């Protein structure tokens, strides 16, 4: 009987998911300082997140295929060391252009994190435990958001935002050394081919993914747009519209991260119980729509209580979607193609991540108000509900629970 992986591996996978977004979460948490220090506009600041995620989107499919071919250790180095390099470049930035280069460097490290961690899970974790593991490891992204929301503002008040970014690079390297010590040898457990994938050509011959993969990618794109538009501009929104301090704005982002950690684990458990992905995605889309409405109302009426409601709903719904999407992908493709399929979904997700901050920044610059941005985010979540309904109907026709 194959020995099951230890909790240390789960921690490594969680960190692998969380370390990549450290730069963008850190920049977001200290956005008022960066905008003032570099003399840039809100749209220019939004372009930093767009650069990160555009870089990730462009490299996602290629890195997804690469993850099916190279060792897990090499992939771990790409994730952690790549993030550390981006953070160091960001720490040295005296001009906006240098910070933009750091953003471009951060993208590929994030792009390969989902394919890498999904491959480790499908090859080293028994099928009944996989959704739970996915839920925990995906919570690393929100753990990173929580860490950045508390770490970057506090350290920035001590040694500046550039000093905080440099210190974060040290954290990334420390996690790399820990991860390399606890990564298991390639001893994959035997797993059956998913029913939906039965009859597909062998991994080297297969070209077309099941339609569900593309529906998952579309859902990831739309939620990604709203997720990062909110994550990037939430601290600035709280400071500008509700009069919060920089530290309290960072705490708002941190609270969203705390709720997100819990929600990702919870949604992962729901998938482990056999809940249909389409059903969960309908619920997530509807809840996300309510969260966007709460944030819009908070700005309109200047009500902090609505802000906290919106933050909680954002964490409970939008931040949990990736768990359901990635667990759904594992059910509709064979193990040999999980990395590639994850890369397709990640491409959609990062395309949304890139679009959200850019559009939010442009709307904010052109109107001077957050209102159009929150409306855009809400429309995206409404479309998510419609996509989930299409996924459900497709699953019913195919006879596969999705």
Short mmCIF file of C-alpha atoms in Angstrom, two decimals:
data_model
loop_
_atom_site.label_atom_id
_atom_site.label_comp_id
_atom_site.label_asym_id
_atom_site.label_seq_id
_atom_site.Cartn_x
_atom_site.Cartn_y
_atom_site.Cartn_z
CA UNK A 1 0.00 0.00 0.00
CA UNK A 2 1.35 3.42 -0.96
CA UNK A 3 2.21 5.61 1.98
CA UNK A 4 -0.07 8.64 2.11
CA UNK A 5 1.52 12.11 2.08
CA UNK A 6 2.10 13.93 5.35
CA UNK A 7 0.68 17.26 6.48
CA UNK A 8 4.02 18.90 5.65
CA UNK A 9 3.31 18.35 1.94
CA UNK A 10 -0.09 20.00 2.28
CA UNK A 11 1.61 23.00 3.90
CA UNK A 12 4.11 23.16 1.02
CA UNK A 13 1.32 23.09 -1.57
CA UNK A 14 -0.58 25.77 0.34
CA UNK A 15 2.52 27.97 0.39
CA UNK A 16 3.12 27.28 -3.32
CA UNK A 17 -0.32 28.71 -4.03
CA UNK A 18 0.13 31.65 -1.68
CA UNK A 19 3.64 32.86 -2.44
CA UNK A 20 2.99 33.86 -6.07
CA UNK A 21 0.43 36.61 -5.30
CA UNK A 22 2.59 38.21 -2.58
CA UNK A 23 3.71 41.05 -4.86
CA UNK A 24 0.25 42.05 -6.09
CA UNK A 25 -1.33 41.74 -2.63
CA UNK A 26 1.53 43.72 -1.14
CA UNK A 27 1.22 46.47 -3.73
CA UNK A 28 -2.54 46.61 -3.16
CA UNK A 29 -2.17 46.83 0.62
CA UNK A 30 0.21 49.79 0.28
CA UNK A 31 -1.43 51.39 -2.77
CA UNK A 32 -1.89 54.90 -1.27
CA UNK A 33 1.83 55.04 -0.40
CA UNK A 34 2.94 53.79 -3.82
CA UNK A 35 0.65 56.16 -5.73
CA UNK A 36 1.95 59.12 -3.73
CA UNK A 37 5.61 58.04 -3.72
CA UNK A 38 5.86 57.37 -7.48
CA UNK A 39 3.40 60.08 -8.51
CA UNK A 40 1.21 57.77 -10.57
CA UNK A 41 -2.52 57.72 -11.28
CA UNK A 42 -5.03 55.11 -10.14
CA UNK A 43 -5.17 53.73 -13.68
CA UNK A 44 -1.38 53.35 -13.74
CA UNK A 45 -1.53 51.55 -10.42
CA UNK A 46 -4.21 49.23 -11.79
CA UNK A 47 -1.94 48.51 -14.76
CA UNK A 48 0.55 46.87 -12.36
CA UNK A 49 -1.94 44.15 -11.49
CA UNK A 50 -2.91 43.91 -15.15
CA UNK A 51 0.75 43.34 -16.07
CA UNK A 52 1.09 40.58 -13.45
CA UNK A 53 -1.95 38.70 -14.60
CA UNK A 54 -1.49 39.32 -18.33
CA UNK A 55 1.97 37.81 -17.96
CA UNK A 56 0.42 34.87 -16.10
CA UNK A 57 -2.34 34.43 -18.70
CA UNK A 58 0.08 34.44 -21.64
CA UNK A 59 2.32 31.82 -20.02
CA UNK A 60 -0.41 29.64 -18.42
CA UNK A 61 -1.06 27.15 -21.22
CA UNK A 62 2.63 26.62 -22.00
CA UNK A 63 3.51 26.26 -18.32
CA UNK A 64 0.57 23.90 -17.82
CA UNK A 65 1.97 21.60 -20.51
CA UNK A 66 5.47 22.01 -19.06
CA UNK A 67 4.23 20.91 -15.65
CA UNK A 68 3.27 17.53 -17.13
CA UNK A 69 6.89 17.03 -18.25
CA UNK A 70 9.37 18.45 -15.71
CA UNK A 71 10.06 17.46 -12.11
CA UNK A 72 8.09 18.79 -9.17
CA UNK A 73 11.30 20.18 -7.64
CA UNK A 74 12.01 22.25 -10.75
CA UNK A 75 8.46 23.59 -10.66
CA UNK A 76 8.75 24.49 -6.99
CA UNK A 77 11.89 26.48 -7.75
CA UNK A 78 10.10 28.31 -10.56
CA UNK A 79 7.29 29.28 -8.18
CA UNK A 80 9.23 30.39 -5.10
CA UNK A 81 12.46 31.68 -6.65
CA UNK A 82 10.54 33.42 -9.43
CA UNK A 83 8.43 35.21 -6.85
CA UNK A 84 11.51 36.18 -4.84
CA UNK A 85 13.14 37.71 -7.94
CA UNK A 86 10.01 39.74 -8.69
CA UNK A 87 9.86 40.98 -5.09
CA UNK A 88 13.53 42.00 -5.14
CA UNK A 89 13.06 43.95 -8.38
CA UNK A 90 9.99 45.60 -6.84
CA UNK A 91 11.95 46.51 -3.74
CA UNK A 92 14.56 48.27 -5.91
CA UNK A 93 11.97 50.23 -7.87
CA UNK A 94 12.50 53.99 -7.76
CA UNK A 95 10.50 54.50 -10.94
CA UNK A 96 7.18 53.19 -12.18
CA UNK A 97 8.77 51.37 -15.14
CA UNK A 98 10.89 49.20 -12.81
CA UNK A 99 7.83 48.27 -10.77
CA UNK A 100 6.11 47.33 -14.03
CA UNK A 101 9.02 44.98 -14.85
CA UNK A 102 8.66 43.38 -11.41
CA UNK A 103 4.97 42.86 -12.15
CA UNK A 104 5.74 41.10 -15.43
CA UNK A 105 8.22 38.81 -13.67
CA UNK A 106 5.68 37.82 -11.02
CA UNK A 107 3.18 36.42 -13.53
CA UNK A 108 4.74 33.08 -14.57
CA UNK A 109 5.38 32.05 -10.95
CA UNK A 110 1.64 32.36 -10.31
CA UNK A 111 0.68 30.73 -13.61
CA UNK A 112 2.38 27.42 -12.87
CA UNK A 113 1.19 27.14 -9.26
CA UNK A 114 -2.19 25.54 -10.07
CA UNK A 115 -0.86 22.96 -12.58
CA UNK A 116 2.02 22.06 -10.24
CA UNK A 117 -0.05 21.62 -7.10
CA UNK A 118 -2.85 19.83 -8.94
CA UNK A 119 -0.37 17.33 -10.40
CA UNK A 120 1.19 16.64 -7.01
CA UNK A 121 -2.26 15.99 -5.55
CA UNK A 122 -3.50 13.72 -8.32
CA UNK A 123 -0.30 11.64 -8.20
CA UNK A 124 0.21 11.45 -4.43
CA UNK A 125 -3.22 11.78 -2.81
CA UNK A 126 -6.00 9.17 -2.82
CA UNK A 127 -9.10 10.21 -4.84
CA UNK A 128 -11.50 10.57 -1.85
CA UNK A 129 -9.14 13.05 -0.19
CA UNK A 130 -8.35 15.19 -3.25
CA UNK A 131 -11.18 17.77 -3.05
CA UNK A 132 -10.32 18.44 0.59
CA UNK A 133 -6.67 18.88 -0.26
CA UNK A 134 -7.57 21.20 -3.12
CA UNK A 135 -9.68 23.29 -0.76
CA UNK A 136 -6.85 23.65 1.74
CA UNK A 137 -4.09 24.34 -0.78
CA UNK A 138 -6.22 26.88 -2.67
CA UNK A 139 -6.74 28.68 0.64
CA UNK A 140 -3.06 29.55 0.45
CA UNK A 141 -3.97 32.38 -1.92
CA UNK A 142 -6.24 33.92 0.71
CA UNK A 143 -3.69 33.17 3.40
CA UNK A 144 -1.31 35.26 1.31
CA UNK A 145 -3.92 38.02 1.10
CA UNK A 146 -4.30 37.97 4.88
CA UNK A 147 -0.53 37.96 5.41
CA UNK A 148 0.00 40.82 2.95
CA UNK A 149 -2.87 42.86 4.37
CA UNK A 150 -1.28 42.77 7.82
CA UNK A 151 2.44 42.50 6.99
CA UNK A 152 2.94 45.10 4.26
CA UNK A 153 1.16 48.11 5.86
CA UNK A 154 2.73 47.44 9.28
CA UNK A 155 6.27 46.94 7.94
CA UNK A 156 5.84 49.87 5.53
CA UNK A 157 5.26 52.19 8.46
CA UNK A 158 8.60 50.96 9.82
CA UNK A 159 10.92 50.68 6.78
CA UNK A 160 8.76 51.82 3.85
CA UNK A 161 6.89 49.85 1.20
CA UNK A 162 10.13 48.93 -0.60
CA UNK A 163 11.64 47.54 2.61
CA UNK A 164 8.50 45.49 3.19
CA UNK A 165 8.77 44.09 -0.35
CA UNK A 166 12.41 43.10 0.20
CA UNK A 167 11.56 41.36 3.46
CA UNK A 168 8.79 39.43 1.69
CA UNK A 169 11.43 38.11 -0.76
CA UNK A 170 13.32 36.63 2.19
CA UNK A 171 10.12 34.89 3.30
CA UNK A 172 9.68 33.41 -0.19
CA UNK A 173 13.21 31.98 -0.21
CA UNK A 174 12.79 30.49 3.27
CA UNK A 175 9.62 28.76 2.10
CA UNK A 176 11.46 27.42 -0.97
CA UNK A 177 14.08 25.67 1.18
CA UNK A 178 11.36 24.19 3.38
CA UNK A 179 9.40 23.01 0.35
CA UNK A 180 12.36 21.28 -1.29
CA UNK A 181 12.96 19.30 1.92
CA UNK A 182 9.39 18.03 2.14
CA UNK A 183 8.50 17.39 -1.50
CA UNK A 184 7.90 13.63 -1.99
CA UNK A 185 9.68 11.44 -4.48
CA UNK A 186 7.71 10.72 -7.68
CA UNK A 187 5.77 7.66 -6.50
CA UNK A 188 2.31 8.17 -8.01
CA UNK A 189 -0.57 6.16 -6.64
CA UNK A 190 -2.72 4.20 -9.06
CA UNK A 191 -5.86 6.12 -10.00
CA UNK A 192 -8.72 5.28 -12.33
CA UNK A 193 -9.36 7.43 -15.38
CA UNK A 194 -12.35 9.73 -14.77
CA UNK A 195 -15.56 8.49 -16.35
CA UNK A 196 -15.90 11.64 -18.42
CA UNK A 197 -12.45 11.03 -19.83
CA UNK A 198 -13.00 7.38 -20.72
CA UNK A 199 -12.61 6.78 -24.40
CA UNK A 200 -10.42 9.85 -24.92
CA UNK A 201 -7.17 9.41 -26.83
CA UNK A 202 -3.93 8.89 -24.94
CA UNK A 203 -2.31 11.94 -23.40
CA UNK A 204 0.18 12.34 -26.19
CA UNK A 205 -2.53 12.13 -28.86
CA UNK A 206 -5.39 14.03 -27.23
CA UNK A 207 -6.01 17.51 -28.51
CA UNK A 208 -9.52 18.58 -27.59
CA UNK A 209 -10.60 19.04 -23.99
CA UNK A 210 -14.18 18.27 -22.89
CA UNK A 211 -16.54 21.28 -23.22
CA UNK A 212 -16.76 21.43 -19.42
CA UNK A 213 -13.10 22.52 -19.27
CA UNK A 214 -13.88 25.58 -21.41
CA UNK A 215 -16.98 26.37 -19.35
CA UNK A 216 -14.85 26.20 -16.21
CA UNK A 217 -12.33 28.51 -17.91
CA UNK A 218 -15.06 31.03 -18.79
CA UNK A 219 -16.36 31.00 -15.23
CA UNK A 220 -12.81 31.47 -13.94
CA UNK A 221 -12.33 34.44 -16.29
CA UNK A 222 -15.45 36.26 -15.06
CA UNK A 223 -14.87 35.60 -11.38
CA UNK A 224 -11.21 36.47 -11.84
CA UNK A 225 -12.20 39.86 -13.24
CA UNK A 226 -14.33 40.68 -10.22
CA UNK A 227 -11.96 39.11 -7.74
CA UNK A 228 -8.91 41.15 -8.64
CA UNK A 229 -10.80 44.36 -9.36
CA UNK A 230 -11.97 44.08 -5.75
CA UNK A 231 -8.71 42.83 -4.24
CA UNK A 232 -6.58 45.50 -5.91
CA UNK A 233 -8.83 48.48 -5.25
CA UNK A 234 -10.49 47.53 -1.96
CA UNK A 235 -7.88 49.25 0.29
CA UNK A 236 -7.97 52.41 -1.85
CA UNK A 237 -11.79 52.29 -1.88
CA UNK A 238 -11.94 52.15 1.91
CA UNK A 239 -9.49 55.04 2.30
CA UNK A 240 -11.06 57.28 -0.36
CA UNK A 241 -14.77 56.56 0.09
CA UNK A 242 -15.11 55.60 3.75
CA UNK A 243 -12.26 57.53 5.35
CA UNK A 244 -10.41 54.44 6.63
CA UNK A 245 -6.75 54.66 7.63
CA UNK A 246 -4.11 52.81 5.57
CA UNK A 247 -3.82 50.17 8.29
CA UNK A 248 -7.60 49.67 8.53
CA UNK A 249 -7.82 49.42 4.75
CA UNK A 250 -5.22 46.65 4.89
CA UNK A 251 -7.23 44.94 7.62
CA UNK A 252 -10.30 45.01 5.36
CA UNK A 253 -8.32 43.11 2.74
CA UNK A 254 -7.04 40.80 5.49
CA UNK A 255 -10.57 40.04 6.71
CA UNK A 256 -11.52 39.08 3.18
CA UNK A 257 -8.54 36.74 3.18
CA UNK A 258 -9.54 35.15 6.50
CA UNK A 259 -13.05 34.46 5.24
CA UNK A 260 -11.57 33.23 1.97
CA UNK A 261 -9.37 30.66 3.71
CA UNK A 262 -12.39 29.23 5.52
CA UNK A 263 -14.60 29.31 2.44
CA UNK A 264 -12.10 27.48 0.24
CA UNK A 265 -11.82 24.69 2.76
CA UNK A 266 -15.61 24.58 3.12
CA UNK A 267 -16.28 24.46 -0.63
CA UNK A 268 -13.61 21.79 -0.99
CA UNK A 269 -15.44 19.67 1.57
CA UNK A 270 -18.69 20.16 -0.32
CA UNK A 271 -17.04 18.81 -3.46
CA UNK A 272 -15.64 15.90 -1.44
CA UNK A 273 -19.22 15.05 -0.39
CA UNK A 274 -20.15 14.64 -4.04
CA UNK A 275 -21.93 17.96 -4.60
CA UNK A 276 -22.24 18.92 -8.27
CA UNK A 277 -19.79 21.60 -9.34
CA UNK A 278 -22.50 23.38 -11.34
CA UNK A 279 -24.78 23.62 -8.29
CA UNK A 280 -22.03 25.10 -6.15
CA UNK A 281 -21.01 27.53 -8.90
CA UNK A 282 -24.61 28.81 -9.16
CA UNK A 283 -24.62 29.49 -5.41
CA UNK A 284 -21.18 31.13 -5.55
CA UNK A 285 -22.15 33.40 -8.44
CA UNK A 286 -25.36 34.54 -6.71
CA UNK A 287 -23.53 35.24 -3.45
CA UNK A 288 -20.81 37.14 -5.26
CA UNK A 289 -23.44 39.31 -6.94
CA UNK A 290 -24.87 40.22 -3.52
CA UNK A 291 -21.36 41.06 -2.31
CA UNK A 292 -20.74 43.45 -5.22
CA UNK A 293 -24.09 45.12 -4.51
CA UNK A 294 -23.10 45.58 -0.85
CA UNK A 295 -19.80 47.25 -1.83
CA UNK A 296 -21.61 49.53 -4.26
CA UNK A 297 -24.12 50.49 -1.57
CA UNK A 298 -21.34 51.07 0.98
CA UNK A 299 -19.80 53.71 -1.27
CA UNK A 300 -23.13 55.27 -2.19
CA UNK A 301 -24.33 55.65 1.40
CA UNK A 302 -20.98 55.86 3.20
CA UNK A 303 -21.92 52.89 5.41
CA UNK A 304 -19.01 50.87 6.86
CA UNK A 305 -21.37 48.04 7.87
CA UNK A 306 -22.20 47.42 4.20
CA UNK A 307 -18.50 47.47 3.40
CA UNK A 308 -17.81 44.70 5.90
CA UNK A 309 -20.79 42.73 4.57
CA UNK A 310 -19.42 43.05 1.05
CA UNK A 311 -15.95 42.02 2.19
CA UNK A 312 -17.36 38.95 3.96
CA UNK A 313 -19.43 37.91 0.93
CA UNK A 314 -16.44 38.47 -1.36
CA UNK A 315 -14.34 36.16 0.78
CA UNK A 316 -17.07 33.55 1.21
CA UNK A 317 -18.00 33.28 -2.47
CA UNK A 318 -15.61 34.71 -5.06
CA UNK A 319 -12.50 33.56 -3.25
CA UNK A 320 -13.87 30.01 -3.08
CA UNK A 321 -14.66 29.54 -6.76
CA UNK A 322 -11.23 28.28 -7.77
CA UNK A 323 -11.58 25.26 -5.48
CA UNK A 324 -14.78 24.13 -7.18
CA UNK A 325 -13.42 24.85 -10.65
CA UNK A 326 -10.15 22.99 -10.13
CA UNK A 327 -11.83 20.02 -8.43
CA UNK A 328 -14.29 19.95 -11.33
CA UNK A 329 -11.43 19.85 -13.84
CA UNK A 330 -9.95 16.79 -12.11
CA UNK A 331 -13.25 14.97 -12.64
CA UNK A 332 -13.45 15.52 -16.40
CA UNK A 333 -9.88 14.91 -17.61
CA UNK A 334 -7.46 11.97 -17.18
CA UNK A 335 -4.59 12.29 -14.71
CA UNK A 336 -2.00 12.60 -17.49
CA UNK A 337 -3.67 15.81 -18.73
CA UNK A 338 -4.47 17.51 -15.44
CA UNK A 339 -1.56 19.93 -15.79
CA UNK A 340 -2.57 20.96 -19.31
CA UNK A 341 -6.26 21.31 -18.45
CA UNK A 342 -5.40 23.28 -15.33
CA UNK A 343 -3.32 25.56 -17.54
CA UNK A 344 -6.35 26.25 -19.78
CA UNK A 345 -8.51 27.16 -16.78
CA UNK A 346 -5.68 29.18 -15.27
CA UNK A 347 -5.35 31.09 -18.55
CA UNK A 348 -9.00 32.13 -18.26
CA UNK A 349 -8.59 33.01 -14.61
CA UNK A 350 -5.50 35.14 -15.16
CA UNK A 351 -7.06 36.84 -18.18
CA UNK A 352 -9.85 37.88 -15.81
CA UNK A 353 -7.31 38.89 -13.18
CA UNK A 354 -5.60 41.10 -15.77
CA UNK A 355 -8.82 42.68 -17.05
CA UNK A 356 -10.42 43.49 -13.70
CA UNK A 357 -7.90 45.97 -12.25
CA UNK A 358 -7.34 47.58 -15.66
CA UNK A 359 -11.04 48.19 -16.26
CA UNK A 360 -11.64 49.29 -12.68
CA UNK A 361 -8.76 51.77 -12.90
CA UNK A 362 -9.88 53.17 -16.24
CA UNK A 363 -13.45 53.62 -14.99
CA UNK A 364 -12.21 55.25 -11.80
CA UNK A 365 -9.94 57.61 -13.73
CA UNK A 366 -12.61 58.60 -16.26
CA UNK A 367 -15.51 59.05 -13.83
CA UNK A 368 -13.82 59.80 -10.51
CA UNK A 369 -16.17 57.27 -8.91
CA UNK A 370 -16.03 53.61 -7.94
CA UNK A 371 -19.71 53.18 -8.92
CA UNK A 372 -19.21 52.05 -12.56
CA UNK A 373 -16.53 49.61 -11.46
CA UNK A 374 -18.77 47.87 -8.93
CA UNK A 375 -21.54 47.69 -11.54
CA UNK A 376 -19.11 46.04 -13.98
CA UNK A 377 -18.09 43.52 -11.33
CA UNK A 378 -21.74 42.72 -10.59
CA UNK A 379 -22.54 42.14 -14.27
CA UNK A 380 -19.63 39.71 -14.47
CA UNK A 381 -21.00 37.72 -11.53
CA UNK A 382 -24.44 37.62 -13.12
CA UNK A 383 -22.88 36.10 -16.24
CA UNK A 384 -21.18 33.54 -13.98
CA UNK A 385 -24.57 32.30 -12.82
CA UNK A 386 -25.66 31.90 -16.45
CA UNK A 387 -22.47 29.96 -17.31
CA UNK A 388 -23.03 27.65 -14.34
CA UNK A 389 -26.56 26.95 -15.60
CA UNK A 390 -25.11 26.05 -19.03
CA UNK A 391 -22.58 23.76 -17.32
CA UNK A 392 -25.39 22.06 -15.41
CA UNK A 393 -27.45 21.50 -18.57
CA UNK A 394 -24.38 20.17 -20.41
CA UNK A 395 -23.68 17.78 -17.53
CA UNK A 396 -27.26 16.55 -17.58
CA UNK A 397 -27.08 15.84 -21.31
CA UNK A 398 -23.73 14.09 -20.99
CA UNK A 399 -24.86 12.09 -17.97
CA UNK A 400 -21.92 13.33 -15.93
CA UNK A 401 -22.39 15.16 -12.59
CA UNK A 402 -20.79 18.56 -13.04
#
